[in-house]
Coordinates of C-alpha atoms in Angstrom, one line a residue:
X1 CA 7.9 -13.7 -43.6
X2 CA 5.2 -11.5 -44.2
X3 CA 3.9 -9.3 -41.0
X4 CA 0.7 -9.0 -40.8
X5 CA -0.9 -5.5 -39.5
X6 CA -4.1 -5.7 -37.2
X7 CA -6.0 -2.3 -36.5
X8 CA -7.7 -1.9 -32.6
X9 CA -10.7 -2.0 -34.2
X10 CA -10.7 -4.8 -36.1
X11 CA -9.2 -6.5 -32.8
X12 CA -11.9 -5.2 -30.7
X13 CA -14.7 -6.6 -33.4
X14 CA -13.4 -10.0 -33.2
X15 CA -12.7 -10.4 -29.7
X16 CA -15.1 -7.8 -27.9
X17 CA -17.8 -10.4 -27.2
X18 CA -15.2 -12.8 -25.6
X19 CA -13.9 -9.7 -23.2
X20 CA -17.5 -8.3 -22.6
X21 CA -17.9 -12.2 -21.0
X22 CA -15.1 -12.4 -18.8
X23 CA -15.4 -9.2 -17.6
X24 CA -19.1 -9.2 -16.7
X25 CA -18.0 -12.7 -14.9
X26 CA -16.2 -11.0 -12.6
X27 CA -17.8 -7.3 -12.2
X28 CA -21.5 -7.4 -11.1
X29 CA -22.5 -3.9 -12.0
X30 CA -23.3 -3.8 -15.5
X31 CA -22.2 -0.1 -15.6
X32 CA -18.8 -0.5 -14.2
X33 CA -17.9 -3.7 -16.2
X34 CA -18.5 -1.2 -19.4
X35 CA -16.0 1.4 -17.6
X36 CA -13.7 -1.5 -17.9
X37 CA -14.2 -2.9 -21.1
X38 CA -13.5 0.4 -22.2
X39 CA -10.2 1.0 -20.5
X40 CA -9.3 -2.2 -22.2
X41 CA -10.4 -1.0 -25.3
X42 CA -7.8 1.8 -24.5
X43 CA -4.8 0.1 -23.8
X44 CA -5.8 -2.4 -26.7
X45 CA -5.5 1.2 -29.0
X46 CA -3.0 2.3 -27.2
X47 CA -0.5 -1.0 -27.8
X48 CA -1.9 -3.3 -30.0
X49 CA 1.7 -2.6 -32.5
X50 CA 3.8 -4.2 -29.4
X51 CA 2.2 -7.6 -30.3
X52 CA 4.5 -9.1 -32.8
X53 CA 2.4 -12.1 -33.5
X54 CA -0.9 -12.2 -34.7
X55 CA -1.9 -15.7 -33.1
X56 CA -1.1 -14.4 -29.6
X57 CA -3.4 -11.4 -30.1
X58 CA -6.2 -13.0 -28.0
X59 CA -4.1 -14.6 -24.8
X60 CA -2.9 -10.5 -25.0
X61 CA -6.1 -9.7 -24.7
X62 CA -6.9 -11.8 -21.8
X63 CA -4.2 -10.2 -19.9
X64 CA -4.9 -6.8 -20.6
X65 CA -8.7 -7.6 -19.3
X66 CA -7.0 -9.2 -16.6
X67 CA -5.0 -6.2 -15.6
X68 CA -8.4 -3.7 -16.0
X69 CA -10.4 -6.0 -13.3
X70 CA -7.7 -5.9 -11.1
X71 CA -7.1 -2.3 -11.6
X72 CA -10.9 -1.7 -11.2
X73 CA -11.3 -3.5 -8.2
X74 CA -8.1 -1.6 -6.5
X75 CA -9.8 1.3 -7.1
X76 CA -12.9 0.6 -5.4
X77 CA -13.4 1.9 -2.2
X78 CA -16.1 0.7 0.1
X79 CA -18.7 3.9 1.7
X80 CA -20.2 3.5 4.5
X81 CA -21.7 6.3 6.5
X82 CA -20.2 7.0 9.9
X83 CA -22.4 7.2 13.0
X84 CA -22.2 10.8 15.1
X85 CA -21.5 9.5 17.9
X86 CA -18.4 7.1 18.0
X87 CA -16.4 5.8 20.7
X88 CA -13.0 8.0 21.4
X89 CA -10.1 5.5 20.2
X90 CA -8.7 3.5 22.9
X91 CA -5.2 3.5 23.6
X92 CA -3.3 0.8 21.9
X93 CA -2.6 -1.9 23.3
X94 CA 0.7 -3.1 24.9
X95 CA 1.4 -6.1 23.1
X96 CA 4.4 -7.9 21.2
X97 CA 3.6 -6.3 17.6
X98 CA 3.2 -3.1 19.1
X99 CA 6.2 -3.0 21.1
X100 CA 7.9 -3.9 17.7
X101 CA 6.4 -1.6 16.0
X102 CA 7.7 1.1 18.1
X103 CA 11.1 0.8 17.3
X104 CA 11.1 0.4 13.6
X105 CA 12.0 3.6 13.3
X106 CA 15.1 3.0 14.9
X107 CA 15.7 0.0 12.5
X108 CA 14.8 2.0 9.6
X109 CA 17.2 5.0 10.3
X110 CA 20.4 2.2 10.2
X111 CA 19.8 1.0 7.1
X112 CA 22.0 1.7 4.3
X113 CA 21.6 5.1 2.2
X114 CA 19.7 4.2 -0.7
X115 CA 16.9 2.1 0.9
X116 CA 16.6 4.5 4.4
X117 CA 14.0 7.0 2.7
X118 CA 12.2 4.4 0.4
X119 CA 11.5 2.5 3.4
X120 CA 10.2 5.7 5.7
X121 CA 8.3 7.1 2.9
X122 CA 6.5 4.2 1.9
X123 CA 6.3 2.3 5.4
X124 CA 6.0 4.4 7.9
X125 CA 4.9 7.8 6.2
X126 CA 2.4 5.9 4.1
X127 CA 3.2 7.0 0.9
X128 CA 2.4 5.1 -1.9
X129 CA 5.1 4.0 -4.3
X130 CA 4.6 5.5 -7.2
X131 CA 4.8 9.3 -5.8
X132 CA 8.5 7.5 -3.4
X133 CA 10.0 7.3 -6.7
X134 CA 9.0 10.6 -7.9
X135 CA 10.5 12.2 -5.0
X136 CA 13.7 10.1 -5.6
X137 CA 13.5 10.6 -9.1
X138 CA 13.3 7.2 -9.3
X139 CA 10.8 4.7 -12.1
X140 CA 8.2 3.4 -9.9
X141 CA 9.7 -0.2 -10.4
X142 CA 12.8 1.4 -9.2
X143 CA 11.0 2.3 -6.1
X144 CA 9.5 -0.5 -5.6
X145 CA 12.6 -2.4 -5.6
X146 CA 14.4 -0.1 -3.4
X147 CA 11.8 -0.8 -0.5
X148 CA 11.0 -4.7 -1.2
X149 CA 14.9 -4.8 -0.7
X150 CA 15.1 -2.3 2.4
X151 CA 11.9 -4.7 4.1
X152 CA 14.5 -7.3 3.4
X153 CA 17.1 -5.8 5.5
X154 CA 14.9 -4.9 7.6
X155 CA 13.3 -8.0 8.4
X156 CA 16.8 -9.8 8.3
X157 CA 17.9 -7.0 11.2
X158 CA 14.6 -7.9 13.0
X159 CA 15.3 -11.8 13.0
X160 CA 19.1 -10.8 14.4
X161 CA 17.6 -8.7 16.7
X162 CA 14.6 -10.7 18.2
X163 CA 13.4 -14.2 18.6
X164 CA 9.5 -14.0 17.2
X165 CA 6.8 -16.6 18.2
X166 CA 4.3 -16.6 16.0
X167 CA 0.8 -17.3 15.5
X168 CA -0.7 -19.6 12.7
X169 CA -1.6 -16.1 10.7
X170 CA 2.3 -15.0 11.2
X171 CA 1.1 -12.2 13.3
X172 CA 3.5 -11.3 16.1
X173 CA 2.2 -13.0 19.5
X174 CA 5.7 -12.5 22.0
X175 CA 9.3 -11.8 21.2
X176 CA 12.2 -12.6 23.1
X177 CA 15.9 -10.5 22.7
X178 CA 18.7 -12.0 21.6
X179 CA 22.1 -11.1 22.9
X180 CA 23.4 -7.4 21.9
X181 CA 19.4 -6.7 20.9
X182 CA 19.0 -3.9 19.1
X183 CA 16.2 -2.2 21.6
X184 CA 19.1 -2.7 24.1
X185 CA 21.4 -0.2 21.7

């Protein structure tokens, strides 16, 4: 069976048009939907010899422009100028969630080993995921499942903990304490 070898620019001649489209469908501003199609171009350049099949070159391409829009609008971050004279922040207040949310740290220093610093780094210190598993020396995926499982164990020690009512949203509205609770501890 005979491969046959498709150069990025050839690709990007045949199927440009089509991107240019689907892109400008979802990105109003002219100039950034041209930022994306060329980071698409890019990653076309960049791994157009991982596609194996010729045929499958243009649902590729679709994911790849896919990816860029997403990418592009993660990235975007609203402005908006702040007035001189805003109110002081007022204290929180004393509700379910926030009593929960109080002792997660607690929760989080009782889990197992591995997923204890994932889960503080990226929960409560903020940190986004990519720079956890750096500091682990971990791949990003790595990280990433490191803290979706320490959530679960978290959440699991939560449930054993605490009786939750919920609102429609899923947004904590009271909580009762089971037996042996773990704010009792």
């Amino acid at each position: 069976m005979e491969t046959v070898t498709l150069t990025s620019l050839e690709v990007w001649e045949s199927f440009a048009h089509h991107l240019r489209n689907y892109v400008r469908k979802r990105i109003a501003d002219p100039d950034a939907a041209e930022d994306v199609m060329q980071d698409i171009f890019l990653r076309v350049h960049t791994h157009l010899e991982e596609v194996r099949n010729p045929e499958r070159v243009l649902p590729w391409l679709y994911r790849i422009a896919r990816s860029a829009v997403v990418d592009h609008v993660r990235r975007r971050v609203p402005v908006a100028d702040l007035a001189e004279d805003l109110p002081a922040d007022e204290p929180p207040e004393d509700d379910a969630a926030s009593q929960i949310a109080s002792g997660l740290g607690h929760l989080v220093d009782v889990l197992p080993e591995p997923y204890r610093l994932a889960v503080r780094l990226s929960e409560l210190e903020g940190w986004p995921q990519a720079q956890v598993a750096q500091h682990l020396g971990l791949s990003v995926s790595g990280a990433k499942s490191r803290v979706q499982r320490g959530r679960r164990m978290l959440h699991q020690m939560l449930n054993d903990c605490c009786a939750f009512e919920l609102d429609r949203d899923r947004h904590i509205i009271d909580y009762r304490p089971r037996v042996n609770c773990c704010a009792e501890a």
